């Protein structure tokens, strides 16, 4: 059947049902209308007597504009050019016609738009669709015809037309920057959905396919259910309308408007059943073959079947994934949450029972008592807490990267295993909820039902007093907090002869002096830890912010117009390679490889200089070669760029020089290092021969310390000793950032009362600062480090 939405003057009703008889419309399209192809649509032409036809692949909710009128947006795919790179276009519908379309239109419908206006699309760059969009309204005399499948009581001669769009899928090795594509991939790594820094959920997945290419996708959505339902490595995903961008020489995928996904079990022989929260999607018979082909390829080419972890096989100090059932949960404090789970097997080691109040523990107490020897307590932290709170008792979970940590009680001869899901998402850390249709859940349920709980009761007899302790052991909770208060989470590395001094005494003493203190960290600044990284000059004692990468990129762009000087190429101590890019500006790039004994070294031992490179090119080289120095040509020699740019790159770390203290020399000075028997190309040696005073990466933080007698602000000025993390690497290493955040959450747990905070033992020194006529005493932490077992 054919629904027609048109101008009221052209029909008695805004929406009129017309029949299709024997495949033909009872009322054909008006004879004056001429069909227009997508590739021929151009802004500035009159389309009053033209029509465009396509399949509906996406629609947005009906909304109202500021003037109160209705607005509806749909996306049409050109069925005649489905293989083209750009094969879809946005249609904007206004007024009564928008409301009518929203009522009757469905995905997959064939949509005819007549008498439209063509305007430039402001979203074409982001959504990858046609550079223009169609505007439709009754006031403009537009018409819309929708061929769609509808239930009807009409006679059998009434036929319907339903056209499913044919999608083109791009192999991972054919992806191009700035495109929006459809693709299939096999999951090689993933992070379960977690709450991002904003309000959206985020999931990260790395895909591979038979082209042997790799694609890492970062997916965002305000709706948790709309993200791919990935349960394990080896699952197969189908992504529609994912945007591709290039970053640091690698292709990445990000969600774009209309992103949709299906997920399939990657096991050979498993049913081909898509996982999705969407009720409207297409999955053609021919795609079954695609799934089976990907399964077969993965089985032969990927190592995707890790050992299935059971509690009975857990070993201390390891990380593992666990498929289990949730039987209890409880809030512990502001930054951690307790999950009580079981998988039908018993951990071979004594396990930690987290002390919680009875009123805080959710779960059927009779069942918890019945399973008391088979459940384990998993403490989850930070970004996992919100999801843990939302979990339903009885649900089946897969918890990724649990840390089985061995610890001791007050009696040092008795150890136990603690289970922690640390904060952050490194190594795929997270929680996934599995549906009961999942094969692993079916297997687990069958096993749980076969467990003889009577046997588990006999493992150890329990008095009623001990039973009460499971639910309301306030004494244990208090003793646990007391232990936290007695033990220090920091370690003193020197000056063991100093005795503890109260803060009140320190505040009333003259400077300079050194003290040993025992205090609690009430607050710290900056709260955003990446802001504590600064650059410090040890010669002039100046501090500066770490430059943004975009500043370096601009400096490189400014130096690019200076063409490399061929007379400076291929000297006695370096070989040179130069080429011209194929882009419109035809940029010239030169790379000079430093030799040793007239021979080039292995990349991991090589220093090179680059002229005319972009930030992307320089960064890519620094990941492969030991050292990279950006330079430019003069008449006589190569020289460093402006010292606002790094003078040296090693891996992901950029090293800067102090503008005030440095006296840069020409690159020829490096030849003396190249002539050494075994040039190591260390930062200090390179800086020295180039006349550079290097800036050092440091942590600068302000700690507010209290001990009951007073409070003082002590500054942390540290390179890597306190956190046992190099300050130079923290800005480019997600794992180190997570480790530092976890450390600070341990030293100063958010949401805790002052009495519950852990103790810090540290050394501080007082010193005087005079600014004009103003005199102040400051305090700095020194010779102290965070205990290794804090995180």
PDB file of N, CA and C in Angstrom, residues 94-127:
ATOM      1  N   UNK A  94       9.001  19.678   8.276  1.00  0.00           N
ATOM      2  CA  UNK A  94       8.475  20.692   9.174  1.00  0.00           C
ATOM      3  C   UNK A  94       6.938  20.668   9.207  1.00  0.00           C
ATOM      4  N   UNK A  95       6.376  21.121  10.354  1.00  0.00           N
ATOM      5  CA  UNK A  95       4.942  21.346  10.464  1.00  0.00           C
ATOM      6  C   UNK A  95       4.117  20.080  10.587  1.00  0.00           C
ATOM      7  N   UNK A  96       2.877  20.147  10.094  1.00  0.00           N
ATOM      8  CA  UNK A  96       1.935  19.028  10.196  1.00  0.00           C
ATOM      9  C   UNK A  96       2.476  17.786   9.493  1.00  0.00           C
ATOM     10  N   UNK A  97       3.182  17.999   8.412  1.00  0.00           N
ATOM     11  CA  UNK A  97       3.754  16.883   7.681  1.00  0.00           C
ATOM     12  C   UNK A  97       4.735  16.096   8.545  1.00  0.00           C
ATOM     13  N   UNK A  98       5.473  16.791   9.438  1.00  0.00           N
ATOM     14  CA  UNK A  98       6.408  16.119  10.343  1.00  0.00           C
ATOM     15  C   UNK A  98       5.663  15.195  11.289  1.00  0.00           C
ATOM     16  N   UNK A  99       4.563  15.682  11.863  1.00  0.00           N
ATOM     17  CA  UNK A  99       3.777  14.872  12.791  1.00  0.00           C
ATOM     18  C   UNK A  99       3.195  13.645  12.097  1.00  0.00           C
ATOM     19  N   UNK A 100       2.676  13.826  10.884  1.00  0.00           N
ATOM     20  CA  UNK A 100       2.082  12.708  10.145  1.00  0.00           C
ATOM     21  C   UNK A 100       3.122  11.659   9.791  1.00  0.00           C
ATOM     22  N   UNK A 101       4.311  12.103   9.360  1.00  0.00           N
ATOM     23  CA  UNK A 101       5.365  11.154   8.997  1.00  0.00           C
ATOM     24  C   UNK A 101       5.795  10.333  10.200  1.00  0.00           C
ATOM     25  N   UNK A 102       5.948  10.989  11.343  1.00  0.00           N
ATOM     26  CA  UNK A 102       6.400  10.301  12.543  1.00  0.00           C
ATOM     27  C   UNK A 102       5.431   9.197  12.957  1.00  0.00           C
ATOM     28  N   UNK A 103       4.146   9.357  12.640  1.00  0.00           N
ATOM     29  CA  UNK A 103       3.144   8.373  13.034  1.00  0.00           C
ATOM     30  C   UNK A 103       3.220   7.094  12.195  1.00  0.00           C
ATOM     31  N   UNK A 104       3.507   7.222  10.906  1.00  0.00           N
ATOM     32  CA  UNK A 104       3.360   6.077  10.008  1.00  0.00           C
ATOM     33  C   UNK A 104       4.664   5.486   9.484  1.00  0.00           C
ATOM     34  N   UNK A 105       5.772   6.252   9.584  1.00  0.00           N
ATOM     35  CA  UNK A 105       7.018   5.813   8.963  1.00  0.00           C
ATOM     36  C   UNK A 105       7.710   4.751   9.811  1.00  0.00           C
ATOM     37  N   UNK A 106       8.371   3.781   9.129  1.00  0.00           N
ATOM     38  CA  UNK A 106       9.139   2.736   9.794  1.00  0.00           C
ATOM     39  C   UNK A 106      10.483   2.574   9.076  1.00  0.00           C
ATOM     40  N   UNK A 107      11.462   2.064   9.813  1.00  0.00           N
ATOM     41  CA  UNK A 107      12.765   1.794   9.190  1.00  0.00           C
ATOM     42  C   UNK A 107      12.601   0.752   8.088  1.00  0.00           C
ATOM     43  N   UNK A 108      13.289   0.956   6.975  1.00  0.00           N
ATOM     44  CA  UNK A 108      13.194   0.058   5.834  1.00  0.00           C
ATOM     45  C   UNK A 108      12.171   0.504   4.812  1.00  0.00           C
ATOM     46  N   UNK A 109      11.289   1.465   5.179  1.00  0.00           N
ATOM     47  CA  UNK A 109      10.301   1.969   4.222  1.00  0.00           C
ATOM     48  C   UNK A 109      10.983   2.641   3.041  1.00  0.00           C
ATOM     49  N   UNK A 110      10.328   2.557   1.898  1.00  0.00           N
ATOM     50  CA  UNK A 110      10.779   3.333   0.748  1.00  0.00           C
ATOM     51  C   UNK A 110      10.085   4.685   0.790  1.00  0.00           C
ATOM     52  N   UNK A 111      10.870   5.739   0.734  1.00  0.00           N
ATOM     53  CA  UNK A 111      10.420   7.097   1.015  1.00  0.00           C
ATOM     54  C   UNK A 111      10.623   7.950  -0.231  1.00  0.00           C
ATOM     55  N   UNK A 112       9.578   8.600  -0.690  1.00  0.00           N
ATOM     56  CA  UNK A 112       9.660   9.473  -1.865  1.00  0.00           C
ATOM     57  C   UNK A 112       9.385  10.902  -1.411  1.00  0.00           C
ATOM     58  N   UNK A 113      10.328  11.807  -1.697  1.00  0.00           N
ATOM     59  CA  UNK A 113      10.199  13.219  -1.328  1.00  0.00           C
ATOM     60  C   UNK A 113      10.102  14.030  -2.605  1.00  0.00           C
ATOM     61  N   UNK A 114       9.002  14.777  -2.752  1.00  0.00           N
ATOM     62  CA  UNK A 114       8.774  15.565  -3.975  1.00  0.00           C
ATOM     63  C   UNK A 114       8.619  17.047  -3.630  1.00  0.00           C
ATOM     64  N   UNK A 115       9.087  17.894  -4.535  1.00  0.00           N
ATOM     65  CA  UNK A 115       8.932  19.336  -4.345  1.00  0.00           C
ATOM     66  C   UNK A 115       9.707  19.839  -3.151  1.00  0.00           C
ATOM     67  N   UNK A 116      10.959  19.467  -3.034  1.00  0.00           N
ATOM     68  CA  UNK A 116      11.751  19.813  -1.859  1.00  0.00           C
ATOM     69  C   UNK A 116      12.671  20.986  -2.151  1.00  0.00           C
ATOM     70  N   UNK A 117      13.240  21.527  -1.075  1.00  0.00           N
ATOM     71  CA  UNK A 117      14.263  22.557  -1.175  1.00  0.00           C
ATOM     72  C   UNK A 117      15.586  21.942  -0.745  1.00  0.00           C
ATOM     73  N   UNK A 118      16.656  22.259  -1.451  1.00  0.00           N
ATOM     74  CA  UNK A 118      17.975  21.708  -1.143  1.00  0.00           C
ATOM     75  C   UNK A 118      18.834  22.792  -0.501  1.00  0.00           C
ATOM     76  N   UNK A 119      19.380  22.495   0.697  1.00  0.00           N
ATOM     77  CA  UNK A 119      20.231  23.445   1.421  1.00  0.00           C
ATOM     78  C   UNK A 119      21.488  22.748   1.910  1.00  0.00           C
ATOM     79  N   UNK A 120      22.510  23.552   2.179  1.00  0.00           N
ATOM     80  CA  UNK A 120      23.781  23.007   2.656  1.00  0.00           C
ATOM     81  C   UNK A 120      23.606  22.386   4.034  1.00  0.00           C
ATOM     82  N   UNK A 121      24.167  21.190   4.237  1.00  0.00           N
ATOM     83  CA  UNK A 121      24.036  20.489   5.520  1.00  0.00           C
ATOM     84  C   UNK A 121      25.179  20.892   6.448  1.00  0.00           C
ATOM     85  N   UNK A 122      24.873  21.421   7.644  1.00  0.00           N
ATOM     86  CA  UNK A 122      25.942  21.803   8.579  1.00  0.00           C
ATOM     87  C   UNK A 122      26.589  20.612   9.275  1.00  0.00           C
ATOM     88  N   UNK A 123      25.987  19.434   9.141  1.00  0.00           N
ATOM     89  CA  UNK A 123      26.512  18.254   9.854  1.00  0.00           C
ATOM     90  C   UNK A 123      27.190  17.255   8.918  1.00  0.00           C
ATOM     91  N   UNK A 124      27.395  17.608   7.655  1.00  0.00           N
ATOM     92  CA  UNK A 124      27.932  16.647   6.682  1.00  0.00           C
ATOM     93  C   UNK A 124      29.307  16.133   7.085  1.00  0.00           C
ATOM     94  N   UNK A 125      30.122  16.992   7.665  1.00  0.00           N
ATOM     95  CA  UNK A 125      31.480  16.577   8.050  1.00  0.00           C
ATOM     96  C   UNK A 125      31.453  15.547   9.172  1.00  0.00           C
ATOM     97  N   UNK A 126      30.484  15.699  10.090  1.00  0.00           N
ATOM     98  CA  UNK A 126      30.412  14.781  11.229  1.00  0.00           C
ATOM     99  C   UNK A 126      29.709  13.483  10.874  1.00  0.00           C
ATOM    100  N   UNK A 127      28.612  13.559  10.113  1.00  0.00           N
ATOM    101  CA  UNK A 127      27.838  12.333   9.890  1.00  0.00           C
ATOM    102  C   UNK A 127      28.205  11.595   8.605  1.00  0.00           C
TER     103      UNK A 127
END
